Amino acid sequence: MNDTSVKSAAAPPAVALAGVNLSLGAGAARVHILKDITLEIGRGEAVGLVGPSGSGKSTLLMVMAGLERPDTGMVTVAGEDIGRLDEDALARFRGREVGIVFQSFHLIPTMTALENVAVPLELAGAADAFERAERELAAVGLAERLAHYPAQLSGGEQQRVALARALAPHPAILVADEPTGNLDEATGREIVDLMFKGQAERRTTLVLVTHDANLAARCHRVVRMRSGRVAPAAASEAVKGAKGAKGAMT
C-alpha cells in the first residue's frame, strides 16, 4: 500500500483517499493513471502537488474535486464519502464544499463578472447571492469591473473572477490546477497572493497543482507524484517557513 497519510488527532482530515486507482481510455489505449493512492490532507492545510507531466497530479486533483470517479478505492471530502453520491447529489456537494480554479479560467462568456461569481451562490440557494458576489469581487480588486464580460477583461482579471467564484461559497476545499499557467510572472504573483490570502482567511484546505517549485514552497506540505503514485520519501515533506499558507491550519 502506498500509504502517505498525515494523521491528525484533533480533527478528521478535509480530504482522505484510500486505495484509489483510476484508468482512462479503452482497450489497448487504456492507461493506469492513479495507482493505489492513499493520502490524507488536514483541515486548513495547504498542499502543493508536484511532479513531471503525466505523473497523475492533475488527475488526482480532479478525483479530489469529484470531477473524476476512481475505479476502486474511497474518496472522502469534508466528511462525505463522495463515491456514494449520485451525479446530482455530487454536483450539489461540489457546489457547496469544493471551489475550483482552472488554468484557463472557465468563465461563462455571456455573463458579467458579477453574474459569474453569483452562479454557485444562486445554485446553493443563497438569497443574497449578488451582494456576496460583489463583496468577493471587491476582495480581489475588481469592484469597478462588476458589469464587464470575460472578453472585456485581461487574463489576470479573468483569473481574479474565477478565484472569487471559487471562494464565494466558503468551500471546505479549494483546488487549483496550474492557476498561473496562462499569466505573466507579475500577474501570477498577484493571483497567488490573493489565493493564499483567501484560503487563510477562510481556513479552507488548499490543494494546488503546479510545476513551480517556488509556488509549491508556499504551501505547508509538498506531495510529489511520480508515475501515478505518491513518492513515499517526500509525501510528508513539510515546507520550512512556508509563506502565505503559514497560520492557515486549524
mmCIF file of C-alpha atoms in Angstrom:
data_model
loop_
_atom_site.group_PDB
_atom_site.id
_atom_site.type_symbol
_atom_site.label_atom_id
_atom_site.label_comp_id
_atom_site.label_asym_id
_atom_site.label_seq_id
_atom_site.Cartn_x
_atom_site.Cartn_y
_atom_site.Cartn_z
ATOM 1 C CA MET A 1 0.000 0.000 0.000
ATOM 2 C CA ASN A 2 1.314 3.442 -0.965
ATOM 3 C CA ASP A 3 0.286 4.958 2.406
ATOM 4 C CA THR A 4 1.341 8.584 2.716
ATOM 5 C CA SER A 5 -1.301 9.865 5.106
ATOM 6 C CA VAL A 6 -0.773 12.533 7.743
ATOM 7 C CA LYS A 7 -2.844 11.757 10.822
ATOM 8 C CA SER A 8 -4.487 14.396 12.993
ATOM 9 C CA ALA A 9 -5.759 13.661 16.474
ATOM 10 C CA ALA A 10 -7.656 16.936 16.661
ATOM 11 C CA ALA A 11 -9.984 16.622 13.679
ATOM 12 C CA PRO A 12 -10.777 14.314 10.780
ATOM 13 C CA PRO A 13 -8.979 15.216 7.550
ATOM 14 C CA ALA A 14 -10.528 17.510 4.963
ATOM 15 C CA VAL A 15 -9.583 15.040 2.232
ATOM 16 C CA ALA A 16 -8.886 11.322 2.588
ATOM 17 C CA LEU A 17 -8.117 8.891 -0.205
ATOM 18 C CA ALA A 18 -7.724 5.170 0.437
ATOM 19 C CA GLY A 19 -6.576 2.661 -2.188
ATOM 20 C CA VAL A 20 -7.559 4.883 -5.127
ATOM 21 C CA ASN A 21 -6.961 3.540 -8.622
ATOM 22 C CA LEU A 22 -8.052 5.127 -11.888
ATOM 23 C CA SER A 23 -7.558 4.086 -15.504
ATOM 24 C CA LEU A 24 -8.599 6.112 -18.534
ATOM 25 C CA GLY A 25 -9.133 5.109 -22.157
ATOM 26 C CA ALA A 26 -10.386 1.857 -23.651
ATOM 27 C CA GLY A 27 -8.886 -1.345 -24.958
ATOM 28 C CA ALA A 28 -5.223 -1.184 -25.905
ATOM 29 C CA ALA A 29 -5.249 2.564 -25.220
ATOM 30 C CA ARG A 30 -6.316 2.161 -21.607
ATOM 31 C CA VAL A 31 -3.769 3.678 -19.216
ATOM 32 C CA HIS A 32 -3.498 3.164 -15.446
ATOM 33 C CA ILE A 33 -3.227 6.800 -14.294
ATOM 34 C CA LEU A 34 -3.541 6.611 -10.489
ATOM 35 C CA LYS A 35 -2.078 3.612 -8.686
ATOM 36 C CA ASP A 36 -3.185 2.680 -5.178
ATOM 37 C CA ILE A 37 -3.160 6.205 -3.762
ATOM 38 C CA THR A 38 -3.682 6.616 -0.021
ATOM 39 C CA LEU A 39 -3.367 10.176 1.236
ATOM 40 C CA GLU A 40 -4.811 12.476 3.886
ATOM 41 C CA ILE A 41 -4.889 16.285 3.854
ATOM 42 C CA GLY A 42 -5.715 18.179 7.018
ATOM 43 C CA ARG A 43 -8.350 20.845 7.502
ATOM 44 C CA GLY A 44 -6.887 24.240 6.684
ATOM 45 C CA GLU A 45 -3.752 22.689 5.225
ATOM 46 C CA ALA A 46 -2.201 23.972 2.007
ATOM 47 C CA VAL A 47 -0.643 21.202 -0.077
ATOM 48 C CA GLY A 48 1.356 21.550 -3.279
ATOM 49 C CA LEU A 49 1.043 18.636 -5.722
ATOM 50 C CA VAL A 50 4.148 18.492 -7.885
ATOM 51 C CA GLY A 51 5.703 16.091 -10.360
ATOM 52 C CA PRO A 52 6.603 15.711 -14.030
ATOM 53 C CA SER A 53 3.990 15.976 -16.774
ATOM 54 C CA GLY A 54 1.977 12.761 -16.961
ATOM 55 C CA SER A 55 2.635 11.825 -13.324
ATOM 56 C CA GLY A 56 -1.072 11.952 -12.458
ATOM 57 C CA LYS A 57 -1.193 15.070 -10.325
ATOM 58 C CA SER A 58 -3.982 16.855 -12.254
ATOM 59 C CA THR A 59 -5.999 13.632 -12.392
ATOM 60 C CA LEU A 60 -5.587 13.215 -8.640
ATOM 61 C CA LEU A 61 -6.826 16.773 -8.168
ATOM 62 C CA MET A 62 -9.906 16.021 -10.293
ATOM 63 C CA VAL A 63 -10.642 12.919 -8.191
ATOM 64 C CA MET A 64 -10.457 15.011 -5.006
ATOM 65 C CA ALA A 65 -12.833 17.554 -6.564
ATOM 66 C CA GLY A 66 -15.338 14.875 -7.583
ATOM 67 C CA LEU A 67 -14.830 15.551 -11.297
ATOM 68 C CA GLU A 68 -13.414 12.052 -11.907
ATOM 69 C CA ARG A 69 -14.597 8.870 -10.229
ATOM 70 C CA PRO A 70 -11.936 6.300 -9.372
ATOM 71 C CA ASP A 71 -12.239 2.673 -10.450
ATOM 72 C CA THR A 72 -11.501 1.462 -6.923
ATOM 73 C CA GLY A 73 -10.899 2.997 -3.519
ATOM 74 C CA MET A 74 -12.606 5.570 -1.317
ATOM 75 C CA VAL A 75 -12.546 9.368 -1.565
ATOM 76 C CA THR A 76 -13.810 11.336 1.438
ATOM 77 C CA VAL A 77 -14.101 15.122 1.289
ATOM 78 C CA ALA A 78 -15.334 17.231 4.221
ATOM 79 C CA GLY A 79 -16.513 14.048 5.910
ATOM 80 C CA GLU A 80 -18.552 12.853 2.905
ATOM 81 C CA ASP A 81 -17.806 9.612 1.039
ATOM 82 C CA ILE A 82 -18.333 11.151 -2.391
ATOM 83 C CA GLY A 83 -18.281 7.763 -4.124
ATOM 84 C CA ARG A 84 -21.711 7.064 -2.600
ATOM 85 C CA LEU A 85 -23.292 10.158 -4.180
ATOM 86 C CA ASP A 86 -25.186 10.049 -7.465
ATOM 87 C CA GLU A 87 -24.359 12.665 -10.112
ATOM 88 C CA ASP A 88 -26.967 15.177 -8.933
ATOM 89 C CA ALA A 89 -26.008 14.850 -5.272
ATOM 90 C CA LEU A 90 -22.326 15.062 -6.183
ATOM 91 C CA ALA A 91 -22.916 18.273 -8.167
ATOM 92 C CA ARG A 92 -24.741 19.810 -5.199
ATOM 93 C CA PHE A 93 -21.979 18.734 -2.828
ATOM 94 C CA ARG A 94 -19.293 20.144 -5.122
ATOM 95 C CA GLY A 95 -21.147 23.447 -5.309
ATOM 96 C CA ARG A 96 -21.179 23.732 -1.505
ATOM 97 C CA GLU A 97 -17.854 22.256 -0.494
ATOM 98 C CA VAL A 98 -15.383 22.445 -3.415
ATOM 99 C CA GLY A 99 -14.006 25.572 -5.068
ATOM 100 C CA ILE A 100 -12.126 25.028 -8.340
ATOM 101 C CA VAL A 101 -9.651 27.309 -10.120
ATOM 102 C CA PHE A 102 -8.502 26.184 -13.559
ATOM 103 C CA GLN A 103 -5.569 27.384 -15.625
ATOM 104 C CA SER A 104 -7.909 28.562 -18.407
ATOM 105 C CA PHE A 105 -10.419 30.392 -16.149
ATOM 106 C CA HIS A 106 -13.630 28.649 -17.405
ATOM 107 C CA LEU A 107 -15.841 31.710 -17.044
ATOM 108 C CA ILE A 108 -19.262 31.833 -18.710
ATOM 109 C CA PRO A 109 -18.722 34.250 -21.636
ATOM 110 C CA THR A 110 -22.316 35.514 -21.768
ATOM 111 C CA MET A 111 -22.326 36.518 -18.094
ATOM 112 C CA THR A 112 -20.750 39.538 -16.417
ATOM 113 C CA ALA A 113 -18.097 39.160 -13.737
ATOM 114 C CA LEU A 114 -20.758 39.683 -11.076
ATOM 115 C CA GLU A 115 -23.068 37.079 -12.616
ATOM 116 C CA ASN A 116 -20.235 34.540 -12.938
ATOM 117 C CA VAL A 117 -19.403 34.811 -9.246
ATOM 118 C CA ALA A 118 -23.071 34.720 -8.225
ATOM 119 C CA VAL A 119 -23.754 31.443 -10.096
ATOM 120 C CA PRO A 120 -22.592 28.975 -7.389
ATOM 121 C CA LEU A 121 -24.273 31.050 -4.695
ATOM 122 C CA GLU A 122 -27.581 31.055 -6.575
ATOM 123 C CA LEU A 123 -27.325 27.306 -7.148
ATOM 124 C CA ALA A 124 -26.796 26.893 -3.407
ATOM 125 C CA GLY A 125 -29.968 28.894 -2.759
ATOM 126 C CA ALA A 126 -28.314 31.976 -1.253
ATOM 127 C CA ALA A 127 -30.831 34.825 -1.098
ATOM 128 C CA ASP A 128 -28.016 37.402 -1.077
ATOM 129 C CA ALA A 129 -26.047 35.857 -3.945
ATOM 130 C CA PHE A 130 -25.341 39.094 -5.789
ATOM 131 C CA GLU A 131 -24.415 41.011 -2.653
ATOM 132 C CA ARG A 132 -21.943 38.300 -1.663
ATOM 133 C CA ALA A 133 -20.597 38.112 -5.223
ATOM 134 C CA GLU A 134 -19.984 41.864 -5.190
ATOM 135 C CA ARG A 135 -18.030 41.577 -1.927
ATOM 136 C CA GLU A 136 -15.925 38.734 -3.296
ATOM 137 C CA LEU A 137 -15.056 40.705 -6.422
ATOM 138 C CA ALA A 138 -14.142 43.735 -4.328
ATOM 139 C CA ALA A 139 -11.854 41.495 -2.258
ATOM 140 C CA VAL A 140 -9.856 40.570 -5.389
ATOM 141 C CA GLY A 141 -9.673 44.171 -6.587
ATOM 142 C CA LEU A 142 -12.448 44.130 -9.167
ATOM 143 C CA ALA A 143 -15.033 46.409 -7.561
ATOM 144 C CA GLU A 144 -15.007 48.573 -10.708
ATOM 145 C CA ARG A 145 -15.357 45.648 -13.141
ATOM 146 C CA LEU A 146 -18.611 44.053 -11.970
ATOM 147 C CA ALA A 147 -20.510 44.632 -15.221
ATOM 148 C CA HIS A 148 -17.695 43.594 -17.564
ATOM 149 C CA TYR A 149 -17.890 40.390 -19.593
ATOM 150 C CA PRO A 150 -14.926 37.973 -19.711
ATOM 151 C CA ALA A 151 -13.906 39.159 -23.182
ATOM 152 C CA GLN A 152 -13.579 42.677 -21.771
ATOM 153 C CA LEU A 153 -11.192 41.553 -19.025
ATOM 154 C CA SER A 154 -7.474 40.802 -19.106
ATOM 155 C CA GLY A 155 -6.238 37.291 -18.317
ATOM 156 C CA GLY A 156 -5.320 38.345 -14.798
ATOM 157 C CA GLU A 157 -8.723 39.897 -14.235
ATOM 158 C CA GLN A 158 -10.449 36.766 -15.526
ATOM 159 C CA GLN A 159 -8.470 34.633 -13.093
ATOM 160 C CA ARG A 160 -9.440 37.016 -10.277
ATOM 161 C CA VAL A 161 -13.087 36.455 -11.199
ATOM 162 C CA ALA A 162 -12.510 32.695 -11.241
ATOM 163 C CA LEU A 163 -10.871 32.852 -7.809
ATOM 164 C CA ALA A 164 -13.707 34.975 -6.404
ATOM 165 C CA ARG A 165 -16.223 32.469 -7.787
ATOM 166 C CA ALA A 166 -14.338 29.544 -6.249
ATOM 167 C CA LEU A 167 -14.131 31.159 -2.803
ATOM 168 C CA ALA A 168 -17.603 32.717 -2.712
ATOM 169 C CA PRO A 169 -19.432 29.692 -1.212
ATOM 170 C CA HIS A 170 -16.715 29.375 1.500
ATOM 171 C CA PRO A 171 -15.852 25.826 0.394
ATOM 172 C CA ALA A 172 -14.194 23.236 2.615
ATOM 173 C CA ILE A 173 -11.580 22.606 -0.069
ATOM 174 C CA LEU A 174 -10.110 24.818 -2.790
ATOM 175 C CA VAL A 175 -8.379 23.021 -5.669
ATOM 176 C CA ALA A 176 -6.251 24.901 -8.173
ATOM 177 C CA ASP A 177 -4.726 23.374 -11.306
ATOM 178 C CA GLU A 178 -1.788 25.479 -12.557
ATOM 179 C CA PRO A 179 -3.681 28.707 -11.718
ATOM 180 C CA THR A 180 -0.868 30.935 -13.021
ATOM 181 C CA GLY A 181 -0.066 28.905 -16.137
ATOM 182 C CA ASN A 182 -1.671 31.384 -18.562
ATOM 183 C CA LEU A 183 -0.429 34.526 -16.815
ATOM 184 C CA ASP A 184 2.745 36.589 -16.892
ATOM 185 C CA GLU A 185 5.023 36.388 -13.864
ATOM 186 C CA ALA A 186 3.917 39.602 -12.165
ATOM 187 C CA THR A 187 0.206 38.904 -12.632
ATOM 188 C CA GLY A 188 0.727 35.329 -11.491
ATOM 189 C CA ARG A 189 2.268 36.535 -8.224
ATOM 190 C CA GLU A 190 -0.744 38.764 -7.603
ATOM 191 C CA ILE A 191 -3.160 35.858 -8.164
ATOM 192 C CA VAL A 192 -1.147 33.583 -5.868
ATOM 193 C CA ASP A 193 -1.109 36.205 -3.111
ATOM 194 C CA LEU A 194 -4.892 36.585 -3.382
ATOM 195 C CA MET A 195 -5.393 32.816 -3.389
ATOM 196 C CA PHE A 196 -3.359 32.247 -0.226
ATOM 197 C CA LYS A 197 -4.964 35.259 1.451
ATOM 198 C CA GLY A 198 -8.471 33.939 0.707
ATOM 199 C CA GLN A 199 -7.507 30.442 1.815
ATOM 200 C CA ALA A 200 -6.043 31.671 5.103
ATOM 201 C CA GLU A 201 -8.951 33.988 5.929
ATOM 202 C CA ARG A 202 -11.470 31.164 5.444
ATOM 203 C CA ARG A 203 -9.232 28.399 6.840
ATOM 204 C CA THR A 204 -10.021 26.481 3.680
ATOM 205 C CA THR A 205 -7.968 23.459 2.666
ATOM 206 C CA LEU A 206 -5.956 24.205 -0.473
ATOM 207 C CA VAL A 207 -4.661 21.613 -2.926
ATOM 208 C CA LEU A 208 -2.517 23.193 -5.611
ATOM 209 C CA VAL A 209 -1.063 21.543 -8.723
ATOM 210 C CA THR A 210 1.998 23.361 -10.008
ATOM 211 C CA HIS A 211 5.301 22.924 -11.823
ATOM 212 C CA ASP A 212 6.650 25.976 -9.982
ATOM 213 C CA ALA A 213 8.855 24.916 -7.052
ATOM 214 C CA ASN A 214 8.701 28.391 -5.517
ATOM 215 C CA LEU A 215 4.909 28.354 -5.574
ATOM 216 C CA ALA A 216 4.774 24.863 -4.063
ATOM 217 C CA ALA A 217 7.132 26.056 -1.322
ATOM 218 C CA ARG A 218 4.478 28.500 -0.116
ATOM 219 C CA CYS A 219 2.332 25.539 0.956
ATOM 220 C CA HIS A 220 2.551 23.732 4.287
ATOM 221 C CA ARG A 221 3.479 20.480 2.573
ATOM 222 C CA VAL A 222 4.615 19.255 -0.826
ATOM 223 C CA VAL A 223 3.304 15.939 -2.167
ATOM 224 C CA ARG A 224 5.327 14.590 -5.071
ATOM 225 C CA MET A 225 3.768 12.429 -7.786
ATOM 226 C CA ARG A 226 5.703 10.020 -9.969
ATOM 227 C CA SER A 227 4.237 7.543 -12.477
ATOM 228 C CA GLY A 228 0.778 7.613 -10.896
ATOM 229 C CA ARG A 229 1.994 7.156 -7.346
ATOM 230 C CA VAL A 230 2.779 9.449 -4.446
ATOM 231 C CA ALA A 231 6.539 9.351 -3.928
ATOM 232 C CA PRO A 232 6.894 7.852 -0.408
ATOM 233 C CA ALA A 233 10.106 9.603 0.613
ATOM 234 C CA ALA A 234 8.665 13.083 0.035
ATOM 235 C CA ALA A 235 4.987 12.525 0.691
ATOM 236 C CA SER A 236 5.015 14.182 4.100
ATOM 237 C CA GLU A 237 7.564 16.832 3.194
ATOM 238 C CA ALA A 238 6.810 19.840 5.373
ATOM 239 C CA VAL A 239 7.928 23.128 3.890
ATOM 240 C CA LYS A 240 10.120 25.083 6.274
ATOM 241 C CA GLY A 241 8.902 28.621 6.850
ATOM 242 C CA ALA A 242 6.132 28.361 4.258
ATOM 243 C CA LYS A 243 4.963 31.848 3.329
ATOM 244 C CA GLY A 244 1.351 32.624 2.524
ATOM 245 C CA ALA A 245 -0.069 29.409 3.951
ATOM 246 C CA LYS A 246 1.537 29.907 7.371
ATOM 247 C CA GLY A 247 -1.069 30.180 10.092
ATOM 248 C CA ALA A 248 -3.910 28.834 7.928
ATOM 249 C CA MET A 249 -4.253 25.459 9.634
ATOM 250 C CA THR A 250 -6.725 24.918 12.416
#
